Coordinates of C-alpha atoms and ligand atoms in Angstrom, one line a residue:
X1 CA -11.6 64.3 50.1
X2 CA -7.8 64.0 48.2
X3 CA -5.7 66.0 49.9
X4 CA -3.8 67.9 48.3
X5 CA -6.7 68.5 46.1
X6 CA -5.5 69.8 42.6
X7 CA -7.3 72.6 40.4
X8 CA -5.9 72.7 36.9
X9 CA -7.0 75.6 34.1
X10 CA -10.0 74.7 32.4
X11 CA -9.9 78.0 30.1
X12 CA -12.9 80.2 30.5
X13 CA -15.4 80.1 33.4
X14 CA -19.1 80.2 31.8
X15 CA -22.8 79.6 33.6
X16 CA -25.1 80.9 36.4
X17 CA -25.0 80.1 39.9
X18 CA -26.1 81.2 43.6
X19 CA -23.8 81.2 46.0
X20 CA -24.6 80.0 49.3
X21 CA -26.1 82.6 51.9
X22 CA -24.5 85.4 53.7
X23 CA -22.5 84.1 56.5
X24 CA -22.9 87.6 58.5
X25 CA -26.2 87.7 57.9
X26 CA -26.9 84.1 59.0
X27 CA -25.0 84.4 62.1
X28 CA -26.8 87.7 63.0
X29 CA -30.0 86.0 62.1
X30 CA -29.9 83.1 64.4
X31 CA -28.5 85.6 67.3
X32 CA -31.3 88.0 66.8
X33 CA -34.1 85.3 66.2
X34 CA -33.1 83.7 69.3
X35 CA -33.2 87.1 71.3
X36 CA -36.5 87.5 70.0
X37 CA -39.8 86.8 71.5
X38 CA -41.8 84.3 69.5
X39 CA -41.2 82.4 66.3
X40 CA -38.8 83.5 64.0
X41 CA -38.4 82.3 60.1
X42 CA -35.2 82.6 58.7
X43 CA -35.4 82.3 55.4
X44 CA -32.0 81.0 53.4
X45 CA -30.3 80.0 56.7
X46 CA -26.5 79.5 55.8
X47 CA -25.8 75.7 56.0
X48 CA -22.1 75.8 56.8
X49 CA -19.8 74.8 59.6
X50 CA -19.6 78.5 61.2
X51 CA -23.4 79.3 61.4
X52 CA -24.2 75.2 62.6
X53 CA -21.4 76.8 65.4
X54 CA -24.2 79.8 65.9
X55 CA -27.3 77.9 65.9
X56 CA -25.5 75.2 68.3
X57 CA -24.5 77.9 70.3
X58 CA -28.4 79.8 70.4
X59 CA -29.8 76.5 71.0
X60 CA -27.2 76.2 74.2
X61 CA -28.8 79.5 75.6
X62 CA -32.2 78.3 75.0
X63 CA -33.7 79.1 71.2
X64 CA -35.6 75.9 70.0
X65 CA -35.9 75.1 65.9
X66 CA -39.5 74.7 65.7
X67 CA -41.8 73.4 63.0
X68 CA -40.0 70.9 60.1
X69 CA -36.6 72.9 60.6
X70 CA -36.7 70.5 64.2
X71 CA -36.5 67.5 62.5
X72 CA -34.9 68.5 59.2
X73 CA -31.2 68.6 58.8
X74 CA -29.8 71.5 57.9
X75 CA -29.0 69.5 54.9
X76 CA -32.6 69.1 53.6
X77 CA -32.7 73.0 51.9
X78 CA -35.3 74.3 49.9
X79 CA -32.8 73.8 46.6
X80 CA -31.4 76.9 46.7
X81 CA -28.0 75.4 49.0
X82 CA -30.2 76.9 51.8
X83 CA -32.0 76.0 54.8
X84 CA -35.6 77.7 56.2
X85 CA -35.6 77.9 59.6
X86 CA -38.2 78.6 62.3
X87 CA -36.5 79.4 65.8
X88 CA -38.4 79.8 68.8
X89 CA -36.3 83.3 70.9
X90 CA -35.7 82.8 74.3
X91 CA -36.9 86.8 74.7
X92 CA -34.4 89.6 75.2
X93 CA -33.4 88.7 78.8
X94 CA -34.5 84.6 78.8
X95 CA -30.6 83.1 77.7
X96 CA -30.0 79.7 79.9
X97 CA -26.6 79.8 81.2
X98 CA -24.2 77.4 79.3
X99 CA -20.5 76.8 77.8
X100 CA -20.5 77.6 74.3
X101 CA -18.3 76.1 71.7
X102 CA -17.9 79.0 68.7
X103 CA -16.0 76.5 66.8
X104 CA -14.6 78.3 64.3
X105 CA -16.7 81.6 64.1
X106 CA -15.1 84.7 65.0
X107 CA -18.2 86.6 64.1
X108 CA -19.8 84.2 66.8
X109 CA -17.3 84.8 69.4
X110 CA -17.5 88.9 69.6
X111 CA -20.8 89.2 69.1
X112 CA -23.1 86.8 71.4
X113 CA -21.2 88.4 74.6
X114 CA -22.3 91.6 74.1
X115 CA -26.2 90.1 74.1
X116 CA -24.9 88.0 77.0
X117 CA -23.3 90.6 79.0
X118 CA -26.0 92.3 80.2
X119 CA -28.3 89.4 82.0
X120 CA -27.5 89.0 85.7
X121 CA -28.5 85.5 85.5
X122 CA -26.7 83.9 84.2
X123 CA -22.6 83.0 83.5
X124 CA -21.2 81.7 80.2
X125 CA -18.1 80.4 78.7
X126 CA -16.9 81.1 75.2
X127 CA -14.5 78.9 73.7
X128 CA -13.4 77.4 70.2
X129 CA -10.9 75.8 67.5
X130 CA -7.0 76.5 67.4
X131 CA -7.2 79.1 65.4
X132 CA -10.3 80.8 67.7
X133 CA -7.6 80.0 70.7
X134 CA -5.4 82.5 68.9
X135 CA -8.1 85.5 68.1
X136 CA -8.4 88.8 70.2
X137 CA -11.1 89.2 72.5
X138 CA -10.7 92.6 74.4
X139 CA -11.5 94.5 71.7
X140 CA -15.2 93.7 72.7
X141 CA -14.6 92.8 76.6
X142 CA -13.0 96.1 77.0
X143 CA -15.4 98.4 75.7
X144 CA -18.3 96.0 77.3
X145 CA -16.4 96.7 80.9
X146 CA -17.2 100.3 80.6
X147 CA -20.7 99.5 80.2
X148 CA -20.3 97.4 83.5
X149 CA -20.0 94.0 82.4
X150 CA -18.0 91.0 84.1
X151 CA -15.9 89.3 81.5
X152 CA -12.9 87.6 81.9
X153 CA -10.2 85.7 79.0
X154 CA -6.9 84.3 79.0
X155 CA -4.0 86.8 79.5
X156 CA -7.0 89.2 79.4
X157 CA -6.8 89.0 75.7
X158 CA -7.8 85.4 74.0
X159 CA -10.8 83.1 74.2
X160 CA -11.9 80.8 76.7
X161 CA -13.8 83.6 77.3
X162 CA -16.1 84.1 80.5
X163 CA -19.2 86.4 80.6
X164 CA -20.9 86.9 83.8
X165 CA -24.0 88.9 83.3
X166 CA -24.5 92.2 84.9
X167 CA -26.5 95.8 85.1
X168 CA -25.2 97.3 81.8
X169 CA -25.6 101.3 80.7
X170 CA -25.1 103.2 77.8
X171 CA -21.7 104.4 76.9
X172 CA -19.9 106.3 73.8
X173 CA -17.4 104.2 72.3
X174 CA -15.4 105.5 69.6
X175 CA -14.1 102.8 67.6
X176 CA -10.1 102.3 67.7
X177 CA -10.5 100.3 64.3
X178 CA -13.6 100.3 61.9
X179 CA -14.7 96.8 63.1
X180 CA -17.8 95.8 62.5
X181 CA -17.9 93.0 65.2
X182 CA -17.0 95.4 68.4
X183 CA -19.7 97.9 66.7
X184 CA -22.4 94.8 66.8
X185 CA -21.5 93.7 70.2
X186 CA -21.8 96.9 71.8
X187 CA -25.3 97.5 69.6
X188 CA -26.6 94.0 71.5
X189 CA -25.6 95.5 74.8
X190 CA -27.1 98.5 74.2
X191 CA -30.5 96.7 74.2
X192 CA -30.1 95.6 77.7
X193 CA -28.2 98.4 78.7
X194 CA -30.0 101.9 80.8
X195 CA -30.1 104.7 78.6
X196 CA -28.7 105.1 74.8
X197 CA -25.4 103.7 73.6
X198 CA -23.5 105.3 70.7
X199 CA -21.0 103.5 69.2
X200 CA -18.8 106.1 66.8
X201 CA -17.6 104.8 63.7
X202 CA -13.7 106.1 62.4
X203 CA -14.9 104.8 58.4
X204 CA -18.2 103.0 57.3
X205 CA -18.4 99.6 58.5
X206 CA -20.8 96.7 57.5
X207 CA -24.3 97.2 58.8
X208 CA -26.3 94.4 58.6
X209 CA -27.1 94.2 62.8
X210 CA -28.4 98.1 62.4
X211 CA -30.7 97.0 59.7
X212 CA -31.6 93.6 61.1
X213 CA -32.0 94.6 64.4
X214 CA -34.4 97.9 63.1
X215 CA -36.3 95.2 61.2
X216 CA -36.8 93.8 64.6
X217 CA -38.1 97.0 66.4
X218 CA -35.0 98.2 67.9
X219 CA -34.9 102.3 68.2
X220 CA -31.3 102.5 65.9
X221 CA -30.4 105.2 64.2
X222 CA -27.2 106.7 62.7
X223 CA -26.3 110.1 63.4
X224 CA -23.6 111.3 61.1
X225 CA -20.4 108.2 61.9
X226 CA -22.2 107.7 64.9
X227 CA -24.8 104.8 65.4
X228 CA -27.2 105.2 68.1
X229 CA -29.3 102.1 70.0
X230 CA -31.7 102.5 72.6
X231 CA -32.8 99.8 75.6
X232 CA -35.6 97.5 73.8
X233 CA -38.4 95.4 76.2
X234 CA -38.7 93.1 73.6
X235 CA -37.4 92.4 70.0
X236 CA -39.7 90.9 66.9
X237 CA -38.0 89.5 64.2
X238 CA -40.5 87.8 62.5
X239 CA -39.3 87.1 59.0
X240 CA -35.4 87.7 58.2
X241 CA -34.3 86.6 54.6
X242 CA -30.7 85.5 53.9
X243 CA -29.0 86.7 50.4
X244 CA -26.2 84.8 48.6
X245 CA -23.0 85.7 50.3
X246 CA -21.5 88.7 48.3
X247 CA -18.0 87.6 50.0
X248 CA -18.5 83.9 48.2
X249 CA -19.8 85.7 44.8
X250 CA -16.3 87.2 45.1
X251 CA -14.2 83.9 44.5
X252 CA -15.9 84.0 41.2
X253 CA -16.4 87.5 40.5
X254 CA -12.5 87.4 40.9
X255 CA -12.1 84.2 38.8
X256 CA -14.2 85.5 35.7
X257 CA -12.2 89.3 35.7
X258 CA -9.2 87.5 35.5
X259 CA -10.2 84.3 33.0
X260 CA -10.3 84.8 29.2
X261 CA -13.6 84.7 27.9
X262 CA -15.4 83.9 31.2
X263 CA -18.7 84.9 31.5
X264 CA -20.5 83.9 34.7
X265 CA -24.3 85.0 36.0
X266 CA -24.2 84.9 40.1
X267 CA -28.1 85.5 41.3
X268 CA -29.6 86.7 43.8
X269 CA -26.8 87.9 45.5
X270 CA -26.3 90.1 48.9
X271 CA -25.4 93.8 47.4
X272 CA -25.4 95.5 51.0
X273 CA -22.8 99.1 49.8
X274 CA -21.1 98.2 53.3
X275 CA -20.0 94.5 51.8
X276 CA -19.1 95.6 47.9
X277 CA -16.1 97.2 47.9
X278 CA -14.2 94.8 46.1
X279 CA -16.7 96.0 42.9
X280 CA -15.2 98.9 43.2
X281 CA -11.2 98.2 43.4
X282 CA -11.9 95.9 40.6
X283 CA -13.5 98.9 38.3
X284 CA -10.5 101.0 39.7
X285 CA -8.2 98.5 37.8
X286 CA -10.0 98.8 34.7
X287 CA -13.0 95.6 34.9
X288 CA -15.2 96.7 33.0
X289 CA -17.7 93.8 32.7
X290 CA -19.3 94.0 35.4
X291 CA -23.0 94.4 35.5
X292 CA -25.5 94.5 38.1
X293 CA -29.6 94.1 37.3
X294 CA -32.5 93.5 39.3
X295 CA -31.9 94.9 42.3
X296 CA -34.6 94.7 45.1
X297 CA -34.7 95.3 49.1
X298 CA -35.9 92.0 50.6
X299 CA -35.8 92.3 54.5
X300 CA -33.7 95.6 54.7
X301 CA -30.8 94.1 52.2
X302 CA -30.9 95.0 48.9
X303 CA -29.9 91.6 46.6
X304 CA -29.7 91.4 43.0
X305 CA -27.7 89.6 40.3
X306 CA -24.1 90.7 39.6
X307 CA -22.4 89.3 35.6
X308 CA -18.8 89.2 34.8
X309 CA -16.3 88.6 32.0
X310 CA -12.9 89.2 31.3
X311 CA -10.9 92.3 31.8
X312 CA -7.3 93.7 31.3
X313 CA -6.5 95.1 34.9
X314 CA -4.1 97.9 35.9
X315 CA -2.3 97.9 39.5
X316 CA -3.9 100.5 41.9
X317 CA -3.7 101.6 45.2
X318 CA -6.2 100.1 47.9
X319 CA -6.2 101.7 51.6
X320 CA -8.4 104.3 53.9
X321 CA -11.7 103.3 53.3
X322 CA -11.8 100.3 50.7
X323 CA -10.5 97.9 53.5
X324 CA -13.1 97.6 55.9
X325 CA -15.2 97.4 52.9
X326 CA -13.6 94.9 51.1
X327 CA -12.1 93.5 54.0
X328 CA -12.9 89.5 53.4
X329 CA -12.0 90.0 49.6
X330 CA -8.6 91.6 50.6
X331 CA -6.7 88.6 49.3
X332 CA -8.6 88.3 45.9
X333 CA -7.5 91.7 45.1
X334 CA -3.9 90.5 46.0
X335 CA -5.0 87.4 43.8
X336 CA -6.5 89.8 40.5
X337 CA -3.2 92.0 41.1
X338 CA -0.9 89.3 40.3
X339 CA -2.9 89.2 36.5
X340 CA -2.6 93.1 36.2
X341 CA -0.3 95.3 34.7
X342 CA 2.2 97.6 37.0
X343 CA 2.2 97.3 40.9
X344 CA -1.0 97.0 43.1
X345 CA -0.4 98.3 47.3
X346 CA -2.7 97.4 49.7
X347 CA -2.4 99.7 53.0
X348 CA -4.2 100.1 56.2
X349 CA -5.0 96.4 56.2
X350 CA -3.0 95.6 59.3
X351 CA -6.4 94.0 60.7
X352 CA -6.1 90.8 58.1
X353 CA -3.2 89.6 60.6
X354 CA -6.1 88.5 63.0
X355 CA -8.5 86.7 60.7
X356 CA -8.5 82.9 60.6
X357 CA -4.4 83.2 59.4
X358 CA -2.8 85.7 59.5
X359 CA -3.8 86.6 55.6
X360 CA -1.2 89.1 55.4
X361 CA 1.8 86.1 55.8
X362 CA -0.8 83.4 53.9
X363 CA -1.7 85.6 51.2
X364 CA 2.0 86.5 50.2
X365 CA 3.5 83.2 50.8
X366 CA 0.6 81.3 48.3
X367 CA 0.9 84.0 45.7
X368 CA 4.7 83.6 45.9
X369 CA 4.6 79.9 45.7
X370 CA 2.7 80.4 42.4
X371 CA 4.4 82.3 40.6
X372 CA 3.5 86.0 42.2
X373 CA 5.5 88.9 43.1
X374 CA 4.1 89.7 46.4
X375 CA 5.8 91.7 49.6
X376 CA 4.3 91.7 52.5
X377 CA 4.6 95.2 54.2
X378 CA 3.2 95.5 58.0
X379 CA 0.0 97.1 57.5
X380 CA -0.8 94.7 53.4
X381 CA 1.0 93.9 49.8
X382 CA 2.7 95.1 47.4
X383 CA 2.0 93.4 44.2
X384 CA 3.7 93.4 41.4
X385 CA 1.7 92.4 38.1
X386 CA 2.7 89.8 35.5
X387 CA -0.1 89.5 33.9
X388 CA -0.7 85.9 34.9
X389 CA 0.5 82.9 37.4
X390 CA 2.7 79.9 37.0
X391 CA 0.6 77.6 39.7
X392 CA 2.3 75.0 42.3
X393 CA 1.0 74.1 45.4
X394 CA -0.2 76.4 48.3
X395 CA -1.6 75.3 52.0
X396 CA -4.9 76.6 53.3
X397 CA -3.4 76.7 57.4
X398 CA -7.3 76.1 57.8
X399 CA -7.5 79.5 56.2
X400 CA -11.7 78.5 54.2
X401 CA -10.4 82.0 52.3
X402 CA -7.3 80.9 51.4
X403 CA -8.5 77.4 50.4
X404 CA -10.4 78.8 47.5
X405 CA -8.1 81.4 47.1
X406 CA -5.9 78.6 45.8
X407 CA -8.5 76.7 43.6
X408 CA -9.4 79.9 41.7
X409 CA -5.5 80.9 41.8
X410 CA -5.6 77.3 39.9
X411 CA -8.4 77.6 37.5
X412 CA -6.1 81.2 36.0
X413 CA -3.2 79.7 35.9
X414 CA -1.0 78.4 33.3
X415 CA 0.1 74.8 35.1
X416 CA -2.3 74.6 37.8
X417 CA -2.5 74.5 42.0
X418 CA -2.4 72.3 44.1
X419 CA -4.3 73.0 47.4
X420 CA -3.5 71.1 50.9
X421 CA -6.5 71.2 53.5
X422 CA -9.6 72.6 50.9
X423 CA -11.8 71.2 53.2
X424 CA -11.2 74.3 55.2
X425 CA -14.2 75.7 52.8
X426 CA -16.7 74.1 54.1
X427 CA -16.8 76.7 57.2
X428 CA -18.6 79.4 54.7
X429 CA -19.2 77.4 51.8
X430 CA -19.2 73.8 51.6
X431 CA -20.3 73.4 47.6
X432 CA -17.3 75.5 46.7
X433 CA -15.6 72.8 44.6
X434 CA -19.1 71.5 43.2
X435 CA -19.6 75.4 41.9
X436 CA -16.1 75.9 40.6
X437 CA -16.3 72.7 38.4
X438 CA -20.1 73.6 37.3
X439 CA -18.8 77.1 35.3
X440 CA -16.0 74.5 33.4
X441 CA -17.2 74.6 30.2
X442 CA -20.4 75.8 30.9
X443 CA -23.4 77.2 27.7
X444 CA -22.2 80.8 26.7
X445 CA -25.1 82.5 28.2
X446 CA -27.3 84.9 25.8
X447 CA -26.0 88.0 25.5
X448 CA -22.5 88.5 26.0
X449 CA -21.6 90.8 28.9
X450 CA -20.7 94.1 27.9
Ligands
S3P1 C1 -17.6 90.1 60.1 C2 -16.9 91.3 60.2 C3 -15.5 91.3 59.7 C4 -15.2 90.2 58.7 C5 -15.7 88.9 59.2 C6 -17.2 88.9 59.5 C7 -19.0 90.1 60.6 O1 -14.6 91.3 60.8 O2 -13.8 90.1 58.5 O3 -15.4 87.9 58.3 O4 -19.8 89.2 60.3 O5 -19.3 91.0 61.4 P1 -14.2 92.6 61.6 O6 -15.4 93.3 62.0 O7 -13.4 92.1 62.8 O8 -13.4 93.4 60.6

């Protein structure tokens, strides 16, 4: 791949597409097939370099692929840009000790200790990339500790991470942060743990582990901001169905909002309330063509189409609870605020300093090589609108987010960007540039979006 790789304007974004499948939802599919007992079938199994790093790391502890998907390469997909899947669980308590390389997944790396933690046979080792090296880890090992588990990480803080497995039992953990991962961790503990383990949530977070796992037989329930698990014998997955990855729909929901007469049809995408906040920030500034039809619950998730076209934006204030939210789409609002009018502030973000960059720092210093008028504060941006970007050349740091970040920043801007390390996509979606160029000049569709 060129590197820099270069993304001029091509004027408005028009077609249909599906974006690959939920990276969440894929990484929590091949965890909870694998703690299953029996066969599995994952339908719509993400094919990118983070969830190969989860289905490495199941088949580590044990899980087989079974059927075609043990021969077929992830690559072979039903022609949707997604694989099927049979796994073969290794039951609730069966995991094979191992070291487990979590590449780049962070998702990976907070969750699987928690289903680790509490089996007495066995000792593992978590460790990853660089930027893994560099990502917090006692926000799950210390809440798992007061369930009785043995873990142990570097300065007690960052992976390698150690898990010896131990007696667990239930606890009430009031969340420091609305994080989704420590809530999942502690929710796969709770199935091996004695008695029931509530896991109190300060704002909504994402929810797919409540649903999938319920899917599966666990007794979850929420109670108010509190989710509640109780200790399972056995789980049953059966059938878990992946939807397009509302948080790659976002590159181009962005795109198209910002794009003179774009209008773009993304299908059959993930529409989870817990994962669509950026919908509603980008109504808050005044996009009006958006338009959701055919909604429909397929495995717990509810996944429909989403169209877009063009809108003027206003600035507006994002904070409380939009972030966790909207909390992988932080840095396209950032993006669509540099093409509104009047200022845009993003607070109570404080939590993008630990993603894959820190997108606080990564976020401000693209947008400001391109043209934008971007503060960084501690906790987000400020953003001042223009109206529209000059382009130049950005760096990804590794960032997959901030790699398209850039390309789209490209495709709206008057002279083009230029985009060192893009290959950084591939860890959630590794068509990105295939799907970018595919809307360039692409049929008006019937119809125009209202
Ligand atoms: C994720 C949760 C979020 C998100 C990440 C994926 C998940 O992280 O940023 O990309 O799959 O649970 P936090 O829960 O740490 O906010």
């Amino acid at each position: 791949m060129a590197d820099p790789t270069r993304f001029d304007p091509f004027g408005a974004l028009r077609g249909v597409l599906r974006p690959p499948a939920d990276k969440s939802i894929s990484h929590r599919a091949a965890m909870i097939a694998a703690m299953g007992t029996g066969e599995t079938d994952v339908i719509g199994y993400l094919d990118a370099a983070d969830t190969r790093s989860t289905l490495a790391a199941v088949q580590a502890v044990g899980a087989r692929l079974v059927g075609e998907s043990a021969t077929a390469t992830l690559a072979e997909d039903d022609g949707l840009g997604a694989a099927r899947l049979r796994i073969a669980g290794v039951g609730l308590r069966g995991a094979r000790p191992a070291a487990i390389d979590v590449g780049n997944a962070g998702t990976l790396l907070r969750l699987l200790p928690g289903w680790l933690a509490g089996q007495p046979q066995g000792k593992w080792t978590l460790d990853g990339d660089e930027s893994i090296r560099k990502r917090p880890v006692d926000r799950v090992a210390s809440p798992l500790r007061e369930m009785g588990a043995r873990l142990a990480a570097r300065d007690d803080r960052l992976p390698p991470l150690e898990v010896e497995g131990a007696s667990l039992h239930g606890i009430t953990y009031e969340l420091p942060a609305a994080r989704d991962q420590v809530k999942s961790c502690l929710l796969f503990a709770g199935l091996l743990a004695a008695g029931e383990t509530r896991v109190v949530e300060p704002l909504p977070t994402r929810d797919h582990s409540e649903r999938m796992l319920a899917a599966a037989g666990a007794q979850v329930r929420r109670e108010g901001d509190t989710v509640v698990i109780a200790p399972a014998e056995r789980l049953e997955p059966g059938r878990i169905v992946v939807p397009a990855d509302f948080s790659s729909a976002a590159f181009f929901i962005v795109a198209a909002t910002i794009v003179p007469g774009s209008d773009v049809l993304l299908h059959q995408v993930g529409l989870n309330p817990t994962r669509t906040g950026l919908l509603d920030i980008l109504r808050r500034m005044g996009a009006a063509k958006i338009e959701i039809a055919d909604v429909a619950e397929d495995g717990g998730e509810p996944i429909g189409d989403i169209r877009v076209g063009h809108s003027e934006l206003q600035g507006c204030e994002v904070g409380g609870a939009d972030v966790p939210l909207a909390i992988d789409e932080l840095p396209l609002v950032a993006l669509a605020a540099c093409f509104a009018a009047g200022t845009t502030t993003i607070r109570d973000a404080a939590e993008l300093r630990k993603k894959e960059s820190d997108r606080i720092a990564t976020v401000t210093d693209a947008l400001r090589a391109l043209g934008g008028q971007v503060e960084a504060t501690e906790d987000g941006m400020v953003i001042e609108g223009t109206g529209g970007l000059r382009g130049g050349a950005i760096d990804s740091h590794g960032d997959h987010r901030i790699a398209m970040l850039g390309a789209i920043a490209g495709a709206a801007s008057r002279e083009g960007v230029e985009v060192t390390n893009m290959g950084a996509a591939a860890v959630s979606y590794p068509g990105f540039e295939g799907d970018l160029g595919s809307l360039q000049q692409g049929p008006p569709l019937h119809d125009p979006v209202h």
